[in-house]
XYZ file of C-alpha atoms in Angstrom:
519
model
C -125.460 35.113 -5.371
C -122.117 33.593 -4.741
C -121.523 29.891 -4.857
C -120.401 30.149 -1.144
C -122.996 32.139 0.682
C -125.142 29.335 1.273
C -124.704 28.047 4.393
C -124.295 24.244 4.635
C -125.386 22.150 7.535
C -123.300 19.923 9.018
C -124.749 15.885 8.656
C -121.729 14.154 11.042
C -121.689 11.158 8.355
C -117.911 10.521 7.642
C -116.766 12.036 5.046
C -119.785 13.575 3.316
C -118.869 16.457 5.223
C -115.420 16.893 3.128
C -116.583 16.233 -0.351
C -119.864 18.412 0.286
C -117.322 21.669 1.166
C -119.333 21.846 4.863
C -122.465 19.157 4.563
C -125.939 19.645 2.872
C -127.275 23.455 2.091
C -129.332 24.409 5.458
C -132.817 24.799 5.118
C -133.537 23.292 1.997
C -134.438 19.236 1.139
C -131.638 17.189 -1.161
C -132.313 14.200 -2.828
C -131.128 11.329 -2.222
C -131.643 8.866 -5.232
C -130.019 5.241 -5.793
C -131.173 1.550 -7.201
C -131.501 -1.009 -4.386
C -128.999 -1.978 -1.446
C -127.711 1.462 -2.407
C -127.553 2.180 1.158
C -130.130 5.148 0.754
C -132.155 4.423 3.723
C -129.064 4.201 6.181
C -128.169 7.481 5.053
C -131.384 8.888 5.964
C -131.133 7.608 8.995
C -127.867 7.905 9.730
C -128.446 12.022 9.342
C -130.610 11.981 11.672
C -129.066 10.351 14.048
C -125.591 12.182 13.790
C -127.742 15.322 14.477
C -128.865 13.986 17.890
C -125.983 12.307 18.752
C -123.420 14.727 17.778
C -125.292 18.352 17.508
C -128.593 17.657 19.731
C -130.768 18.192 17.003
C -134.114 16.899 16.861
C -135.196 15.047 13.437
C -138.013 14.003 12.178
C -138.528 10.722 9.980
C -141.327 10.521 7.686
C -141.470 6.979 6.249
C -144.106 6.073 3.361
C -142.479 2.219 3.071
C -141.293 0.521 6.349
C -142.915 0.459 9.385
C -141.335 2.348 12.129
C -140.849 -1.130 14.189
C -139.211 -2.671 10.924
C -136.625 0.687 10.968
C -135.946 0.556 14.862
C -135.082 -3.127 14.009
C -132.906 -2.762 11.053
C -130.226 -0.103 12.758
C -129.738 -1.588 16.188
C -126.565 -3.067 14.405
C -125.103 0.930 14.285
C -125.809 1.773 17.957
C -128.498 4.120 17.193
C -131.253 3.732 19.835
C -134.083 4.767 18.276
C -136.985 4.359 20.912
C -134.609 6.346 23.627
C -134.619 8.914 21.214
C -138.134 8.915 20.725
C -139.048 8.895 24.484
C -136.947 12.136 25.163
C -138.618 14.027 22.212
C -135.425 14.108 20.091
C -136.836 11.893 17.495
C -140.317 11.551 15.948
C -141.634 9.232 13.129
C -144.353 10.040 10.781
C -145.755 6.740 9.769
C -147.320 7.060 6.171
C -146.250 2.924 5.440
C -149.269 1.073 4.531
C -150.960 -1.120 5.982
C -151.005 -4.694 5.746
C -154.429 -4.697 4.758
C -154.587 -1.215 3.160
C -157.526 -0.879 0.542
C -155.458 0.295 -2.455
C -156.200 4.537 -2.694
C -158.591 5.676 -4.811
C -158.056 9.085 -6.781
C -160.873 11.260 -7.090
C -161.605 15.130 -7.089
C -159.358 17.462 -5.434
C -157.417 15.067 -3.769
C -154.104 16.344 -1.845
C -152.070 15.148 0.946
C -152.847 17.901 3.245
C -153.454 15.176 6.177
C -150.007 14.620 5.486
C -148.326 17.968 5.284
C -150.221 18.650 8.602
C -148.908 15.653 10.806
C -145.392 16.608 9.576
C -145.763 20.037 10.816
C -147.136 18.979 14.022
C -143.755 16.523 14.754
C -141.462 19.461 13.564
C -142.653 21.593 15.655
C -143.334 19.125 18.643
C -140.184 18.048 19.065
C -138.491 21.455 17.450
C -136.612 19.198 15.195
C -134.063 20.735 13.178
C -133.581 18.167 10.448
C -135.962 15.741 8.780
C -135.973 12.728 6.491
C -138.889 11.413 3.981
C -138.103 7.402 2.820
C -138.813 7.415 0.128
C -140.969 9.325 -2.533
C -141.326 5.519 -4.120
C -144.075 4.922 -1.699
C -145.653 7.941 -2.371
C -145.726 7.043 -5.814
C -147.244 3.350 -5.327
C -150.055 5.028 -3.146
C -150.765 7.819 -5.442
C -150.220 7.311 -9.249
C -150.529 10.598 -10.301
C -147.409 11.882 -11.348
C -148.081 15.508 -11.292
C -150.230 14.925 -8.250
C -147.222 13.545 -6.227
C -145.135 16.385 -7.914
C -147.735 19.522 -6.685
C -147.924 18.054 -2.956
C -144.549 17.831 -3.095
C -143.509 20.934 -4.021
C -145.922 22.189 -1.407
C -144.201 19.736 1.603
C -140.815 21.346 0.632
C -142.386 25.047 0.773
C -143.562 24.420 4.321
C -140.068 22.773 5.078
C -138.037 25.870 4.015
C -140.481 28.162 6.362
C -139.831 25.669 9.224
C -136.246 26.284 9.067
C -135.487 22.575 8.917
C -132.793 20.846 6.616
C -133.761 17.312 4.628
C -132.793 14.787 2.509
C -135.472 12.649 0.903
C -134.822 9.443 -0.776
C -136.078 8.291 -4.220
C -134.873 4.970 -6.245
C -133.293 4.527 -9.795
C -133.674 1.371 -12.076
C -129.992 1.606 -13.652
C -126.480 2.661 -12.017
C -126.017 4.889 -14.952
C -128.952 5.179 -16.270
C -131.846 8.333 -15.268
C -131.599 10.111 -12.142
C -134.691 8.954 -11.104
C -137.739 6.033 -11.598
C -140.217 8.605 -12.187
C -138.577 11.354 -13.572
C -140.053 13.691 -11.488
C -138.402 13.383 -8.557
C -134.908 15.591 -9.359
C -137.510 18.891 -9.800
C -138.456 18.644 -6.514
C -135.288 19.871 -5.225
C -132.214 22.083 -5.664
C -129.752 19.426 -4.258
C -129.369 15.874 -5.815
C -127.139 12.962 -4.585
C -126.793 9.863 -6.259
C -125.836 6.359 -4.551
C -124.096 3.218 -6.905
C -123.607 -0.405 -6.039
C -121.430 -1.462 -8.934
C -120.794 -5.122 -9.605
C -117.216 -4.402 -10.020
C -115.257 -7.754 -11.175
C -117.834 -10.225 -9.246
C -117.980 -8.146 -6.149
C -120.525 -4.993 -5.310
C -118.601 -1.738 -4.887
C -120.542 1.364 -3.434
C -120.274 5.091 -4.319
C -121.442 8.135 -3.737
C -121.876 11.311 -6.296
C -123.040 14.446 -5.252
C -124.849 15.499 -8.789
C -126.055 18.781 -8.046
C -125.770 21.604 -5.027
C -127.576 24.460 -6.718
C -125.819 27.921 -5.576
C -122.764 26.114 -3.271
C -120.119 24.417 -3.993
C -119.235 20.889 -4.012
C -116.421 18.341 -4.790
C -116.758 16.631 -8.163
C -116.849 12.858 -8.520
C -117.413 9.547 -7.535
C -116.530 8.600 -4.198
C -116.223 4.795 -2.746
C -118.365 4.126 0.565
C -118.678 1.467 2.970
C -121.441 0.075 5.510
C -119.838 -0.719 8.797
C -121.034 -2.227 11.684
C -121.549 0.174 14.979
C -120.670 3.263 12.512
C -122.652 3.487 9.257
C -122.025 5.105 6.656
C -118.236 5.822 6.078
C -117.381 7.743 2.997
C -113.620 7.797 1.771
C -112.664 10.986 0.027
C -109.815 9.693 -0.711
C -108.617 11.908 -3.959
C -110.112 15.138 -2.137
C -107.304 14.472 0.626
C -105.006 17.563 0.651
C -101.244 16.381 1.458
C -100.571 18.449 4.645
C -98.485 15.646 6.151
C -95.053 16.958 7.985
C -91.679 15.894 6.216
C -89.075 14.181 8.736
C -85.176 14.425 8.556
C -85.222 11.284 11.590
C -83.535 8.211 9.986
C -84.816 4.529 10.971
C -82.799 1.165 10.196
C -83.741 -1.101 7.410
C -82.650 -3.931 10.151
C -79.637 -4.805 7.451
C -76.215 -2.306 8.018
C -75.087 -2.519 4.612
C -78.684 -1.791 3.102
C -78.515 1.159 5.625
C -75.356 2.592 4.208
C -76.896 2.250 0.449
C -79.945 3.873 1.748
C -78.260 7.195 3.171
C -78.196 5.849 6.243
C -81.623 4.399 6.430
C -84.821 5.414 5.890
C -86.810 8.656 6.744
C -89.432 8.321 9.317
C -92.314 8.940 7.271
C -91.502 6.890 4.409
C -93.385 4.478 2.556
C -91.173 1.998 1.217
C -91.920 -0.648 -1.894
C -89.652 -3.790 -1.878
C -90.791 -5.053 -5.493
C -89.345 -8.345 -6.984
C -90.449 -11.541 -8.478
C -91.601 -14.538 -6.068
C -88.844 -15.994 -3.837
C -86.069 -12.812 -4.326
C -86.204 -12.148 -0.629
C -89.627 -9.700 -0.046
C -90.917 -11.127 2.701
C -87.294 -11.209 4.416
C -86.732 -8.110 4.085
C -90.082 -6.974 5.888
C -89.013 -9.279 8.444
C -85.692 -7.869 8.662
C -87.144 -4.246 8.740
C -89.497 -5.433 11.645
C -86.893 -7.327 13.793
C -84.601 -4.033 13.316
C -87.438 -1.918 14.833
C -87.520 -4.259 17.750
C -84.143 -3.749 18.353
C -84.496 -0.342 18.969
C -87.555 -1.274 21.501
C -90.009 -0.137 18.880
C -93.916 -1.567 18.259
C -94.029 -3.031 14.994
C -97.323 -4.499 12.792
C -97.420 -6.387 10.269
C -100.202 -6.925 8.077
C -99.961 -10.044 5.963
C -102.515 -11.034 3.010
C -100.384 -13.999 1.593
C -99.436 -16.438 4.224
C -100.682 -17.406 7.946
C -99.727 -16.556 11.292
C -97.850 -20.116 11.459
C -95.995 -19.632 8.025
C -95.014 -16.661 8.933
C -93.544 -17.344 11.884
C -91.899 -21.063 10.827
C -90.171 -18.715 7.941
C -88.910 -15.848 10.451
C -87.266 -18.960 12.511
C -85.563 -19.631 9.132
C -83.634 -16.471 9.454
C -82.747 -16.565 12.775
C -86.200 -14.131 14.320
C -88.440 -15.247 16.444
C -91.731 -13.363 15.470
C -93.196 -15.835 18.857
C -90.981 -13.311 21.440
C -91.639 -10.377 19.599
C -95.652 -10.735 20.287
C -94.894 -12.123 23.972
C -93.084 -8.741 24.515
C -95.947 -6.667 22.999
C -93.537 -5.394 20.277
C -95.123 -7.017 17.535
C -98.703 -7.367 16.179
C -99.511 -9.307 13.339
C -102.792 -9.125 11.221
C -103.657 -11.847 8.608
C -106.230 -11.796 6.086
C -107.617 -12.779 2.996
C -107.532 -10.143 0.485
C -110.955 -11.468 -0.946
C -112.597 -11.175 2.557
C -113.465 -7.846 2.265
C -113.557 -5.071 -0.029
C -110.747 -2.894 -0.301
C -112.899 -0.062 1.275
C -113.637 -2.555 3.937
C -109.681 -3.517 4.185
C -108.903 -0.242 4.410
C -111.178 0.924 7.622
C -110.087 -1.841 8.743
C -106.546 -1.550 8.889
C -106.830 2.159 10.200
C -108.588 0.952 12.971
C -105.983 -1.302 13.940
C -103.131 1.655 13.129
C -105.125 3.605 15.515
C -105.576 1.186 18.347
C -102.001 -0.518 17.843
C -99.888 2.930 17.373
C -96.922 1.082 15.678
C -93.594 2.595 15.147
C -93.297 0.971 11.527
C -95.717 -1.209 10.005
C -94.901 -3.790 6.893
C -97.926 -4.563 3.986
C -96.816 -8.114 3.172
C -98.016 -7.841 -0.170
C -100.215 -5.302 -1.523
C -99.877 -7.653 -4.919
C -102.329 -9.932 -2.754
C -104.903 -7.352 -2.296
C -105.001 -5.752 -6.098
C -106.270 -8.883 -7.257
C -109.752 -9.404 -7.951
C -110.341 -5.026 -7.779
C -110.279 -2.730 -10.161
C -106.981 -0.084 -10.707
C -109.365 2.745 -9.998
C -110.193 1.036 -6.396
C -106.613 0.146 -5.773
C -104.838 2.858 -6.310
C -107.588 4.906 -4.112
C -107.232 2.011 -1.615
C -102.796 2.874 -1.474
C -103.605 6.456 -1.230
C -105.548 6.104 1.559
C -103.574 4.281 3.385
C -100.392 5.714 2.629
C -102.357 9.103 3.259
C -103.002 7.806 6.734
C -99.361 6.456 7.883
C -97.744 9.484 6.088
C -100.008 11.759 8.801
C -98.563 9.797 11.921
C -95.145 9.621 10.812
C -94.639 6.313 10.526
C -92.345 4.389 7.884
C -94.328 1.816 6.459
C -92.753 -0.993 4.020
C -95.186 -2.315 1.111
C -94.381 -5.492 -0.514
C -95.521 -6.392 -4.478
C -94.273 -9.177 -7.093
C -93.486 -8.472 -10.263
C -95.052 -11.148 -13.031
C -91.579 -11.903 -14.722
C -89.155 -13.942 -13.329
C -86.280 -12.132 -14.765
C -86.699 -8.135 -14.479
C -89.534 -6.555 -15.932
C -92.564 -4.556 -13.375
C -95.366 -5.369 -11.874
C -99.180 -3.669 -12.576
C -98.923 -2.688 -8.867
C -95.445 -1.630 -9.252
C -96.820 0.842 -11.860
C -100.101 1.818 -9.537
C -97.951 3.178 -6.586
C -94.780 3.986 -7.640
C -95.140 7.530 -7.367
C -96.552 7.106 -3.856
C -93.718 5.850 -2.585
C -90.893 7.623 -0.823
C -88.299 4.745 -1.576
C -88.402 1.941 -3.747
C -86.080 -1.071 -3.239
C -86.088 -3.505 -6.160
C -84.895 -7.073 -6.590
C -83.706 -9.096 -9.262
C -83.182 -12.866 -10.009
C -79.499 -13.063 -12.480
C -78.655 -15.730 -14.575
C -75.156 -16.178 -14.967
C -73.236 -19.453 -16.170
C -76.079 -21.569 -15.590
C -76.941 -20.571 -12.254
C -79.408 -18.479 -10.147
C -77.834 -15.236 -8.225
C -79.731 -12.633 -6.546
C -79.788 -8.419 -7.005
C -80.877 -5.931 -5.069
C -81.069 -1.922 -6.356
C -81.776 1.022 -4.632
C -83.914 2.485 -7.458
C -85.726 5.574 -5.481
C -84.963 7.375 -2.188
C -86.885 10.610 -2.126
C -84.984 13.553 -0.405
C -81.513 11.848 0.236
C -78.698 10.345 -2.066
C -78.506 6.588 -2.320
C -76.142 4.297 -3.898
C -76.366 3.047 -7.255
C -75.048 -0.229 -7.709
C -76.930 -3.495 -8.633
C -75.527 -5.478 -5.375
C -75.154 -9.552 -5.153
C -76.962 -10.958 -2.347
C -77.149 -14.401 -0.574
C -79.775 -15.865 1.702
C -79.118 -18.004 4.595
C -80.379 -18.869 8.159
C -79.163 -15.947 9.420
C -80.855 -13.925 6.971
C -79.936 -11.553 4.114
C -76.061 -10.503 3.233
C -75.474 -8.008 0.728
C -71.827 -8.411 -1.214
C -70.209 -6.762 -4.070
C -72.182 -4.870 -7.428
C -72.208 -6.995 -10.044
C -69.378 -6.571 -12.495
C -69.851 -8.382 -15.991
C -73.854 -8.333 -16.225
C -75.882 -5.713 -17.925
C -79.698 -5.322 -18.322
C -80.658 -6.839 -14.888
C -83.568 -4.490 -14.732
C -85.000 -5.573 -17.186
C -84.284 -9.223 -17.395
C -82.314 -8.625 -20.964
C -79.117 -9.823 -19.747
C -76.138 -8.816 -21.677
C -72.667 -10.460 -19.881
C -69.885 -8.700 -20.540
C -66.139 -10.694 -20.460
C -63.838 -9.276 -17.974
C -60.463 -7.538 -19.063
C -59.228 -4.658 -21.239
C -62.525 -5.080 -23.504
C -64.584 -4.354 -21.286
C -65.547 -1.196 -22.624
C -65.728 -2.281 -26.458
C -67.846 -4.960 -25.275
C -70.390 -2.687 -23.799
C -70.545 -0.110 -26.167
C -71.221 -2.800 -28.906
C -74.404 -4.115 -26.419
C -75.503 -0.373 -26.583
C -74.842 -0.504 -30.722
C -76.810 -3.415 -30.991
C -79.807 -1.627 -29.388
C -78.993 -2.897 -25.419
C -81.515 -2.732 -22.683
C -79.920 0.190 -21.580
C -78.284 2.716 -24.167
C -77.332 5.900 -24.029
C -78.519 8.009 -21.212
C -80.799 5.070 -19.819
C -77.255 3.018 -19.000
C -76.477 5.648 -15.846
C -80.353 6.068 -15.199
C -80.537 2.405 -14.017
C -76.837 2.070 -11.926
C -73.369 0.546 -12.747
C -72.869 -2.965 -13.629
């Protein structure tokens, strides 16, 4: 049997589709297994109601825990209106909770669960459901301790299952992240399929994912993958490394909002690029996102601006400072500005987030004002997951986007974010602080532009109310990348002087010396 000619049966839960190659194997019962606040039970759920609300497919949900009325209560946040369901014959529960005053069950004889197996049969077929859910085999096992009883019945449920032509997940919990598939260690025989939920404590905060462990005979995708709970929707799964890059490449240029920066660009940026401005704190980041959004205006385009550093307020008093009024930008529906605190959210969280505002807004060019903000407090794993999804996204609609980060070091050196997205980036526009003769001067390099030549010089700039102004490449100062200065006297020795810096193991010898521009 090939490991594609099982068919797979579509659940509608976001995502799971993509990393499961087509959903869950049809006509057979998964396992869904995960320690508490795993989210297990709004999966069940949640497939079930996807297959009425988005493939009119009956389901049946057996529950041996909660109480129907507690389950009706707990999902009115997602929109999923159970009792509607249930009063058109699209939805059926099979209550097997206890009781509050329940004598506990007494093993004896021959004991089986045929009751059981029979009222499931009769909802399947009453309603001609087409998928069903069983939450969870845990209260199974607290009403029957028999291990290999729970196991035999079992077996038996899934048998009938299979010859109703119904697809299932049923849920089962674990007592460690990483630690057995199951509490019982029964439960993974039961079935061919096996999906494991995590809630990690990840640096102080909980981070979810899902694993599909097992598809027996069909193929999968390998891996952890981060998921969030959201309010009105679920379950949304992020497949973010199983994203294929189909995105369109654009020859359409778009102003950086400063002329000169336009002519060391090429003539500006492409369309779909995603530009980092990386420098320490106070080189000129943030103006240049403002810059890049008051140019877009210009040409009577929307711009948004998502800022995770300062306020609404701040940002506008420092625009004023330059000469922009962010104020008449809004007031003319050109701009839209989003503040946040990155510790507010997840970055899973951050990220829906921010494509639902993409997606409502439709922005010509959008500025991430810093992503430094939101890497801290996350792991590298989540962050760099959290960049490719979002430059994933803009990339797809074409828009250029411009990402802000600051470096650690005052003078030269890179950044751990600089590092994490780098090679994500179309363009990357770096800025340096310079000491020279006891004072403080600015330099910008164009170190990256992707598809298009771009000048190479480490260029002066100045900062005043009017904004940015780019002068002349420095002339007498080497090593500005990396903050190991070497100053070099002007005249006819120019030369000697900086082939001794390159003798005397410089920043920048040999081949490195044109890799990182002229001084």
């Amino acid at each position: 049997m090939g490991m594609n000619s099982i068919p797979k049966h579509r659940t509608g839960i976001e995502g799971f589709d993509l990393i499961s190659d087509g959903g869950l194997p049809r006509g057979r019962t998964s396992l869904v297994v995960g320690t508490a606040g795993s989210a297990k039970t709004v999966f069940a759920v949640q497939f079930l109601a996807c297959g009425i609300s988005e493939f009119d497919e009956p389901g049946v949900f057996v529950t041996f825990e909660e109480t129907p009325q507690d389950i009706r209560r707990n999902v009115e946040g997602f929109n999923w209106d159970i009792a509607s369901w249930e009063k058109g014959n699209r939805w059926a529960f099979v209550d097997a909770s206890p009781e509050v005053h329940q004598e506990p069950t007494i093993e004896s004889g021959s004991y089986d669960l045929g009751a059981l197996h029979a009222r499931v049969e009769h909802a399947v077929t009453r309603i001609g459901a087409k998928r069903i859910a069983i939450d969870s085999i845990g209260g199974l096992f607290m009403q029957l301790e028999n291990a290999s009883l729970v196991r035999s019945e079992l077996f038996r449920l899934m048998g009938r299952l299979k010859q109703l032509g119904v697809t299932g997940i049923i849920t089962g919990e674990r007592v460690e992240e990483y630690g057995p598939i199951s509490r019982y260690g029964v439960e993974e025989f039961v079935s061919d399929n096996v999906i494991v939920f995590r809630n990690v404590l990840d640096d102080e905060l909980r981070r979810r994912t899902v694993e599909i462990l097992k598809f027996r005979g069909t193929n999968h995708q390998k891996g952890q993958w981060p998921f969030t709970v959201v309010s009105g929707r679920g379950i949304v799964i992020l497949p973010l490394s199983a994203m294929q890059l189909h995105q369109r490449s654009s020859e359409i240029r778009v102003t950086t909002g400063d002329p000169i920066l336009d002519e060391m660009t090429g003539g500006g940026f492409f369309r779909d690029s995603i530009i980092l401005v990386s420098g320490p704190t106070g080189t000129g980041k943030t103006l240049i996102s403002t810059e890049f959004l008051a140019g877009g205006v210009r040409k009577g385009e929307r711009c948004l601006l998502f800022a995770f550093e300062e306020s609404r307020e701040q940002l506008n008093r420092n625009a004023r400072g330059w000469g922009v009024d962010f104020s008449d930008f809004e007031s003319r529906g050109l701009l839209k500005i989003v503040c946040t605190y990155p510790e507010a959210a997840t970055l899973e969280d951050h990220l829906i987030s921010m494509k639902g505002v993409l997606e409502e807004y439709r922005p010509d060019r959008v500025v991430v004002d810093s992503v430094s903000a939101l890497e801290r407090g996350f792991s590298s794993k989540a962050f760099r997951e959290f960049v490719i999804g979002l430059s994933a996204f803009i990339k797809h609609r074409e828009i250029p986007a411009l990402f802000t980060a600051t470096t650690n070091e005052l003078l030269g050196g890179s950044s751990i974010t600089e590092a994490q997205i780098s090679s994500t980036t179309d363009s990357i526009i770096l800025l340096r602080y310079v000491e020279t003769l006891g004072q403080m001067r600015r330099g910008l390099a164009v170190l990256k532009m992707r598809g298009s030549m771009h000048d190479k010089e480490i260029r002066e700039f100045t900062i005043d109310g009017s904004g940015m102004h780019l002068g002349r490449a420095f002339q007498s100062v080497h090593g500005i990348l990396s903050g190991n200065f070497t100053h070099v006297e002007a005249g006819a020795n120019n030369v000697t002087a900086l082939f001794d810096a390159e003798d005397n193991g410089g920043p920048y010898s040999g081949e490195d010396s044109d890799e990182h521009g002229r001084g």
